[in-house]
Every structure is written in C-alpha cells, then in structure tokens.
Amino acid sequence: MPVSQFMAAANAHYYATRDPLGPGGDFVTAPEISQMFGELVGLWCADLWDRAGRPEIAWVELGPGRGTLAADARRAMARAGLTPPVHLVETSPTLRAAQAERLADAHWHDSVETLPTDRPLIVVANEFFDALPIRQLIRRSDAWHERLVACQDTLFLPIAGKPVPGELLPERLRDAPAGAILETSPAAVGIVRTLAGRIAGQGGALLGIDYGYEGPALGDTLQAVRGHGFANPFDTPGEVDLSAHVDFATLAAAAQAAGAVAWGPVSQRDLLGQLGIDARTSALARATPERQGQVLADRNRLMGEMGELFRALALTQRDWPVPAGFGA
Ligand code: SAH
C-alpha cells in the first residue's frame, strides 16, 4: 500500500486506542508543557476578534489532544470578553472522552466539512497537520516511484512501486540523485484548502503550529516516536506515533489559491515572544512563588530549541486585521 495509506491506518489505530500525551505516554506537546502556550494562543484569538469588530464567531480546534490548549485558551479568551461556542475536530474516541472532561459543552466533528457555515471561524491547530498522512516518492536511477509499504508475514518494509511520470514533478527536482525522497500531504492541503475557502467566505482566521519546512524540498521526514524516543516508522504500526514535517509553503499557497491571506511562517519563539510570554512568565512566577523555577524552566522549553524548530502559519480573511506576531 502507499505510504499515505499505511500512515493513515497506523495513526487512526494509534490515536483511537490511547492517550499518547498522558502519564506513560509517547510524546509531550507545547500545551502540555505549560498553560502559557494555550493562554497566549487564546490571547492571539481574542485580540484578532477584538480588532475585527467583535463579531459572533465559532472557535475551532483541530486535533485537540487532551483538550489542554482549548481549556487554557478559553480561560484567556473569556478574560478578554470572548466566549464563543467551541467546535473540536477529532476522530479518536479516546481523546474525545478526555476532551469532554475539560470541555463538556463543546461540539465534536469528524471532519472540517461539518463546521458551522453561518459565522466567522477562528481555528487553531497545534501538532495536527504533522499527524496527517503523507505520500512519498522515491528516486531510483531510472525514474521517480511512488513509495509503498510491503508486508511479509509480520514484517513491514518500504519498497519502490510503479514509476511516476517525470512531468508530474517540479522541474528542479526531476533529476534528483537516486535514493532521494519527495513528500506531499494531500490530506493537509485538502483541509487547508477547505478552511481557507470557508475563512475567505465567512470571515475568520487560522493559526497552525507545527515543525516544518518551506518546500517542496527533498528529504524523508516520516518519523515514529514511542516512549519519548525515536522508533522505526515501519515497525509495530499503530503502536508508535507517526508524523512528518509540514510543508508550510505548500499549505500557504493552497490557502492563497482558495482566497485567504497567508502570513508567516514565523518561529514559535518569535510568536510567543510577541504575544508576551515573558510578562506572563513573571506574573505566574509572582502568583505561585513555590513554582517559580518550574514556570521559568517551562518557558525556556517553549522558547529554546523547540521555539526554533516549531513554526506558526496564520491565515485570515482579506478584510480581517493583521494577526499579532505576523506583522512587519
Ligand atoms: N493538539 C494536541 C494534540 C496533538 S496530537 C496537542 O498539541 O497536545 C494530534 C491530534 O490530532 C490528536 O488529538 C489526534 O487524535 C488528532 N488527529 C490525528 N489525525 C486526525 C484526523 N485525521 N482528523 C482529526 N483529528 C486527527
């Protein structure tokens, strides 16, 4: 089967059968590191909404995990006078149950297609696009081939499938060296195109945070994580978290083609810095002196290596203001 089908099936099983962010889980995300992350994302939303003239919006999160970001963002938005209905796009029943504990009155969706159509949408997504299936092409000496995953007994391994016509590839990548890999994410592009079209028509914005690059570029970024370490992506499918780096340039282009304005990407560090993480760190440290060291350590984790690797892309409707952190 194509790598995309393998990744979709493996991750569907993986997320449906566990909370990967809980104690004894496989990885940690920014909202699980510190409440400041969700609070600052909430402030980003509230500020934009305020400067857009305080319309009635729906607030949306894609792939909300344990619901931590949404709960923290909601608290911060409420303090700024924004108390919108919460819509969560989540396919995992296990994670939906975890989200319901923190966000009992939310509305759940299997896909972005069923989100409200009658009002502006403010959409946030942290480490969502990187979990969506990617296609891979691999260069052999003769041509590019679709990369497939073959199964022999219980062993899965990547192989080269049928050759792909060279004309389908960007000119500068056609003669890449043997072994080169090119990735695309039709699923991520499809979701961005849909949401950008909705935002262009209904108003609103999107903030997506992930680790990624500005492609299309060569490289194999499919990775597996288990127990906070790297694993082989083709071993034990459905028992390891599969992700791939996000191609921000391609997502921004898809959004623009659908009529939205694309901003960034900017680094997580720059975004959180501009949204006031240092003021929030000081306030939290003052409010809970016994946790001062931890608050500072968490701040440094979000702003250190992670702050450099993770980047944020924003989309807005043409008439909406410039989002905080993305201006000149
Ligand atoms: N945003 C959270 C969780 C990131 S993990 C955080 O930052 O902590 C990825 C999330 O996306 C999980 O909630 C997972 O169940 C969800 N997810 C993965 N594939 C999905 C899909 N195709 N549709 C909807 N949700 C999906």
Coordinates of N, CA and C in Angstrom, one line a residue, residues 10 47 74 129 143 145 186 205 214 229 233 266 279 327:
A10 N -2.3 3.4 10.4 CA -1.5 3.2 11.6 C -1.9 4.3 12.6
D47 N -7.5 39.0 20.6 CA -7.0 40.2 20.1 C -7.5 40.4 18.6
R74 N -9.5 29.1 26.3 CA -10.8 29.6 26.6 C -10.8 30.5 27.8
F129 N -1.3 19.1 11.7 CA -1.0 18.8 10.3 C 0.1 17.7 10.2
A143 N 13.9 6.6 -12.6 CA 12.7 7.5 -12.5 C 12.3 7.6 -11.1
H145 N 9.5 6.9 -8.2 CA 8.5 5.9 -8.0 C 7.7 6.3 -6.8
P186 N -1.4 15.4 0.7 CA -2.7 15.7 0.1 C -3.8 16.0 1.2
A205 N -10.0 33.3 10.8 CA -8.6 33.2 10.8 C -8.2 31.8 11.2
E214 N 9.9 25.0 4.4 CA 9.2 25.7 3.3 C 9.6 25.0 2.0
G229 N 11.1 8.5 22.6 CA 12.3 8.3 21.8 C 11.9 7.9 20.4
P233 N 9.7 3.7 11.8 CA 8.3 4.0 11.4 C 7.5 2.8 10.8
V266 N 6.3 32.1 11.0 CA 7.2 32.7 12.0 C 7.6 31.6 13.0
A279 N 6.1 38.5 30.0 CA 5.2 39.1 31.0 C 4.4 38.1 31.7
G327 N 3.0 40.7 11.9 CA 3.1 42.0 11.2 C 4.5 42.2 10.7

